[in-house]
Amino acid sequence: AINGNLTATNLNLQSSASVNINGNLTATSAFTTETTTTIKNVGTITFPSAQLNINNTFTNNGSLTSVAGPIKDVEVTGTFVLNTYLNLSSLTVKPRGNLTHSANSATQSAIINITAVNLTIEAGGEINVTGKGFSGSTGPGKGGDRGDCCSAGGGGGYGGGGSRGTNVGGVSGSPYGSITLPLELGSGGGLGTSSGASGGGTVFLNVTGTLNVTGKITAAGSRAGADAYGGGGGSGGSIYVTDSNFVGTGIINASGGE
């Protein structure tokens, strides 16, 4: 772990290295990572360039900057767990790249919130916050828990009501949120013979130029187990996009779990 201040000319993370950054890390000339490495940042990382490639597993709860100024261009080929606001010139999610946020629990602690001039999700790339919303039996539209031993939990609600559990099942989750400014997390399903599934997370993309979605943006609720008396499915989360030019043939999905 890096708890203080560390400045280096060249940094290279190799093999399966895992680094927790709680302080300030600066690389003035080169910062390279192998795909099997892991970075968790709650401090400040200063990169040598304003162009950043995420090719490993990178969780960011802190600040990202460069010796040349703010980070401007980000390319994701690994897994980028982004829990802080970014303002960029361009963001590109390449094939096999995954942009997501951390899982929430009973309270909202993480969403994706990005402003960019241009944002591209290539075929095989994705922004995926499925099941990253409120956990089972939590959230403003949580599904009701089962009524007896042979009943299922109710489905979580959000834009509409959830489904009622079978037999003396949990009541359906109530609708909530805004249809014009959808920024809430999806709610969890109710308890059955198993725990209710989690709701979907939240994606807010403010794109001032072109948004090109050839891959996927997904904020679905998680599915409950296959047991007929299992927990309820989580409700879908939120995908809120503002843009000047929207192109592409990809998939955008915020459906509820089953």
Coordinates of C-alpha atoms in Angstrom, one line a residue:
A1 CA 0.0 0.0 0.0
I2 CA 1.1 3.6 -0.7
N3 CA 0.0 5.7 2.3
G4 CA 2.3 8.7 1.9
N5 CA 3.8 10.4 -1.1
L6 CA 5.7 8.5 -3.8
T7 CA 7.2 10.0 -6.9
A8 CA 9.0 8.0 -9.6
T9 CA 10.3 8.5 -13.1
N10 CA 9.1 5.1 -14.4
L11 CA 6.5 2.8 -12.8
N12 CA 5.8 -0.7 -14.1
L13 CA 3.3 -3.1 -12.4
Q14 CA 4.0 -6.7 -13.4
S15 CA 2.5 -10.1 -13.0
S16 CA -0.3 -10.2 -10.5
A17 CA 0.8 -7.2 -8.5
S18 CA -1.9 -5.5 -6.4
V19 CA -1.5 -1.9 -5.2
N20 CA -3.7 0.1 -2.8
I21 CA -3.1 3.8 -3.1
N22 CA -4.2 5.8 0.0
G23 CA -1.8 8.7 -0.5
N24 CA -0.2 10.4 -3.5
L25 CA 1.4 8.5 -6.4
T26 CA 3.2 10.4 -9.2
A27 CA 4.9 8.9 -12.3
T28 CA 6.7 11.6 -14.3
S29 CA 7.8 9.7 -17.4
A30 CA 6.1 6.2 -17.7
F31 CA 3.3 4.3 -15.9
T32 CA 2.7 0.8 -17.4
T33 CA 0.6 -2.1 -16.1
E34 CA 0.2 -5.7 -17.1
T35 CA -3.3 -6.9 -17.6
T36 CA -3.3 -9.2 -14.5
T37 CA -2.5 -6.4 -12.1
T38 CA -4.9 -4.6 -9.7
I39 CA -5.0 -1.0 -8.6
K40 CA -7.3 0.4 -5.9
N41 CA -7.1 4.2 -5.5
V42 CA -8.6 6.3 -2.8
G43 CA -5.8 8.9 -2.9
T44 CA -4.4 10.8 -5.9
I45 CA -2.6 9.4 -8.9
T46 CA -0.7 11.7 -11.2
F47 CA 0.1 10.0 -14.6
P48 CA 2.8 11.1 -17.0
S49 CA 0.2 11.8 -19.8
A50 CA -3.3 13.2 -20.0
Q51 CA -4.1 10.1 -22.2
L52 CA -4.9 7.1 -20.0
N53 CA -5.2 3.4 -20.9
I54 CA -6.9 1.1 -18.4
N55 CA -5.8 -2.4 -19.4
N56 CA -6.0 -4.0 -15.9
T57 CA -8.5 -4.0 -13.0
F58 CA -8.6 -0.5 -11.8
T59 CA -11.0 0.7 -9.0
N60 CA -11.0 4.5 -8.5
N61 CA -12.5 6.2 -5.5
G62 CA -9.9 9.0 -5.6
S63 CA -8.5 11.6 -7.9
L64 CA -6.8 11.1 -11.3
T65 CA -4.7 13.8 -12.9
S66 CA -1.5 14.1 -15.0
V67 CA 1.7 16.1 -15.0
A68 CA 0.3 18.0 -18.0
G69 CA -3.0 18.8 -16.2
P70 CA -6.4 17.0 -16.0
I71 CA -6.9 13.6 -17.6
K72 CA -8.5 14.2 -21.0
D73 CA -8.7 10.9 -22.9
V74 CA -9.4 7.4 -21.4
E75 CA -9.3 4.1 -23.2
V76 CA -10.6 1.0 -21.4
T77 CA -9.4 -2.4 -22.4
G78 CA -9.6 -4.0 -18.9
T79 CA -12.1 -3.4 -16.1
F80 CA -12.5 0.1 -14.9
V81 CA -14.5 0.4 -11.6
L82 CA -15.3 4.2 -11.6
N83 CA -16.9 5.6 -8.5
T84 CA -16.0 9.3 -9.0
Y85 CA -16.9 12.0 -11.5
L86 CA -14.9 12.3 -14.7
N87 CA -14.8 15.2 -17.2
L88 CA -13.1 14.1 -20.4
S89 CA -12.5 15.0 -24.0
S90 CA -13.0 11.4 -25.0
L91 CA -13.8 8.0 -23.5
T92 CA -13.5 4.8 -25.5
V93 CA -14.4 1.3 -24.2
K94 CA -12.7 -1.2 -26.5
P95 CA -13.6 -4.8 -27.1
R96 CA -13.5 -6.8 -23.8
G97 CA -13.3 -3.5 -22.0
N98 CA -15.8 -3.1 -19.1
L99 CA -16.7 0.2 -17.3
T100 CA -18.7 -0.3 -14.1
H101 CA -19.1 1.1 -10.6
S102 CA -18.9 -0.7 -7.3
A103 CA -21.9 -2.5 -5.8
N104 CA -24.1 -0.6 -3.5
S105 CA -25.9 -2.1 -0.5
A106 CA -28.7 -0.5 1.5
T107 CA -27.6 3.1 0.7
Q108 CA -26.4 4.7 -2.5
S109 CA -22.6 5.1 -2.6
A110 CA -21.6 4.7 -6.2
I111 CA -22.8 5.6 -9.7
I112 CA -21.2 6.2 -13.1
N113 CA -21.2 10.0 -13.8
I114 CA -19.2 11.1 -16.8
T115 CA -19.1 14.2 -18.9
A116 CA -17.3 13.8 -22.2
V117 CA -17.1 15.5 -25.6
N118 CA -17.1 12.1 -27.4
L119 CA -17.8 8.7 -25.9
T120 CA -17.5 5.4 -27.9
I121 CA -18.4 1.9 -26.8
E122 CA -17.0 -0.4 -29.5
A123 CA -18.5 -3.8 -30.3
G124 CA -17.6 -6.2 -27.5
G125 CA -17.1 -3.4 -25.0
E126 CA -19.6 -2.5 -22.4
I127 CA -20.7 -0.2 -19.6
N128 CA -22.3 -2.7 -17.3
V129 CA -23.7 -2.0 -13.8
T130 CA -26.1 -5.0 -13.7
G131 CA -26.9 -6.0 -10.1
K132 CA -24.9 -3.0 -8.7
G133 CA -27.9 -1.2 -7.2
F134 CA -29.6 -1.7 -3.9
S135 CA -29.1 -5.2 -2.4
G136 CA -31.9 -7.7 -1.7
S137 CA -34.8 -6.4 0.5
T138 CA -33.4 -2.8 0.4
G139 CA -34.2 0.3 -1.6
P140 CA -37.3 2.6 -1.9
G141 CA -39.0 0.0 -4.1
K142 CA -37.8 -3.2 -2.3
G143 CA -39.9 -6.3 -2.9
G144 CA -41.7 -7.7 0.1
D145 CA -40.5 -10.8 1.9
R146 CA -42.4 -14.1 1.6
G147 CA -45.4 -14.7 3.8
D148 CA -44.8 -18.4 4.6
C149 CA -42.5 -21.3 3.9
C150 CA -43.9 -22.0 0.4
S151 CA -43.9 -18.5 -1.1
A152 CA -41.6 -16.4 -3.1
G153 CA -40.3 -12.9 -2.5
G154 CA -41.7 -10.0 -4.4
G155 CA -39.9 -8.3 -7.2
G156 CA -38.3 -4.9 -6.8
G157 CA -40.0 -1.9 -8.2
Y158 CA -38.6 1.3 -9.8
G159 CA -40.2 2.8 -13.0
G160 CA -43.1 0.6 -12.4
G161 CA -44.2 -1.9 -9.7
G162 CA -42.4 -5.2 -9.3
S163 CA -44.1 -8.6 -9.5
R164 CA -45.8 -10.2 -6.6
G165 CA -44.3 -13.4 -5.2
T166 CA -46.2 -16.7 -5.8
N167 CA -48.7 -18.1 -3.3
V168 CA -48.6 -16.0 -0.1
G169 CA -45.7 -14.2 -1.6
G170 CA -44.0 -11.0 -0.9
V171 CA -45.8 -7.9 -2.1
S172 CA -44.6 -6.2 -5.3
G173 CA -42.1 -3.4 -4.9
S174 CA -43.5 0.2 -5.3
P175 CA -42.6 2.5 -8.2
Y176 CA -40.5 5.6 -7.4
G177 CA -38.1 8.0 -9.1
S178 CA -38.4 10.4 -12.1
I179 CA -39.2 9.5 -15.7
T180 CA -37.5 12.7 -16.9
L181 CA -34.4 12.6 -14.7
P182 CA -33.8 8.9 -14.0
L183 CA -30.8 8.7 -11.7
E184 CA -31.9 6.3 -8.9
L185 CA -30.6 2.8 -8.3
G186 CA -32.8 -0.2 -8.8
S187 CA -34.2 -1.8 -5.7
G188 CA -33.7 -5.3 -4.4
G189 CA -36.2 -8.2 -4.5
G190 CA -37.8 -9.6 -1.4
L191 CA -36.7 -12.6 0.6
G192 CA -37.9 -16.1 -0.3
T193 CA -36.2 -19.4 0.4
S194 CA -33.1 -17.4 -0.8
S195 CA -32.2 -13.8 -0.6
G196 CA -33.7 -11.3 -3.0
A197 CA -31.6 -10.2 -6.0
S198 CA -30.0 -6.8 -6.3
G199 CA -31.3 -4.0 -8.4
G200 CA -29.4 -2.4 -11.3
G201 CA -26.9 0.4 -10.9
T202 CA -27.0 3.9 -12.4
V203 CA -25.2 5.3 -15.5
F204 CA -25.3 9.1 -16.2
L205 CA -23.5 10.1 -19.5
N206 CA -23.4 13.8 -20.4
V207 CA -22.0 13.8 -23.9
T208 CA -21.6 17.1 -25.7
G209 CA -20.5 15.7 -29.0
T210 CA -21.1 12.2 -30.3
L211 CA -22.1 9.1 -28.4
N212 CA -21.4 6.0 -30.4
V213 CA -22.8 2.8 -28.9
T214 CA -21.9 -0.3 -30.9
G215 CA -21.4 -2.4 -27.8
K216 CA -23.7 -2.4 -24.7
I217 CA -24.9 -0.2 -21.9
T218 CA -26.6 -2.4 -19.3
A219 CA -28.1 -1.5 -15.9
A220 CA -30.4 -4.5 -15.4
G221 CA -31.6 -6.0 -12.1
S222 CA -30.1 -9.3 -11.1
R223 CA -32.1 -12.5 -11.5
A224 CA -33.2 -14.4 -8.4
G225 CA -32.6 -18.2 -8.1
A226 CA -34.4 -20.8 -10.1
D227 CA -36.3 -22.0 -7.0
A228 CA -40.1 -21.4 -7.4
Y229 CA -40.1 -20.0 -3.8
G230 CA -36.9 -18.1 -4.1
G231 CA -36.1 -14.5 -3.6
G232 CA -37.6 -11.8 -5.9
G233 CA -35.7 -10.3 -8.8
G234 CA -34.2 -6.8 -8.5
S235 CA -35.6 -3.9 -10.5
G236 CA -33.6 -2.4 -13.4
G237 CA -31.5 0.7 -12.6
S238 CA -31.0 3.9 -14.5
I239 CA -29.4 4.9 -17.8
Y240 CA -29.6 8.6 -18.4
V241 CA -28.0 10.1 -21.5
T242 CA -27.7 13.6 -22.8
D243 CA -26.0 14.0 -26.1
S244 CA -25.8 16.1 -29.3
N245 CA -25.4 13.2 -31.7
F246 CA -26.3 9.6 -30.9
V247 CA -25.2 6.8 -33.3
G248 CA -24.5 3.1 -33.3
T249 CA -26.3 -0.2 -33.4
G250 CA -25.6 -1.5 -29.9
I251 CA -27.8 -2.4 -26.9
I252 CA -29.1 -0.3 -24.1
N253 CA -30.9 -2.2 -21.4
A254 CA -32.2 -1.5 -17.9
S255 CA -34.7 -4.3 -17.5
G256 CA -35.7 -6.0 -14.2
G257 CA -34.4 -9.4 -13.1
E258 CA -36.7 -12.4 -13.0

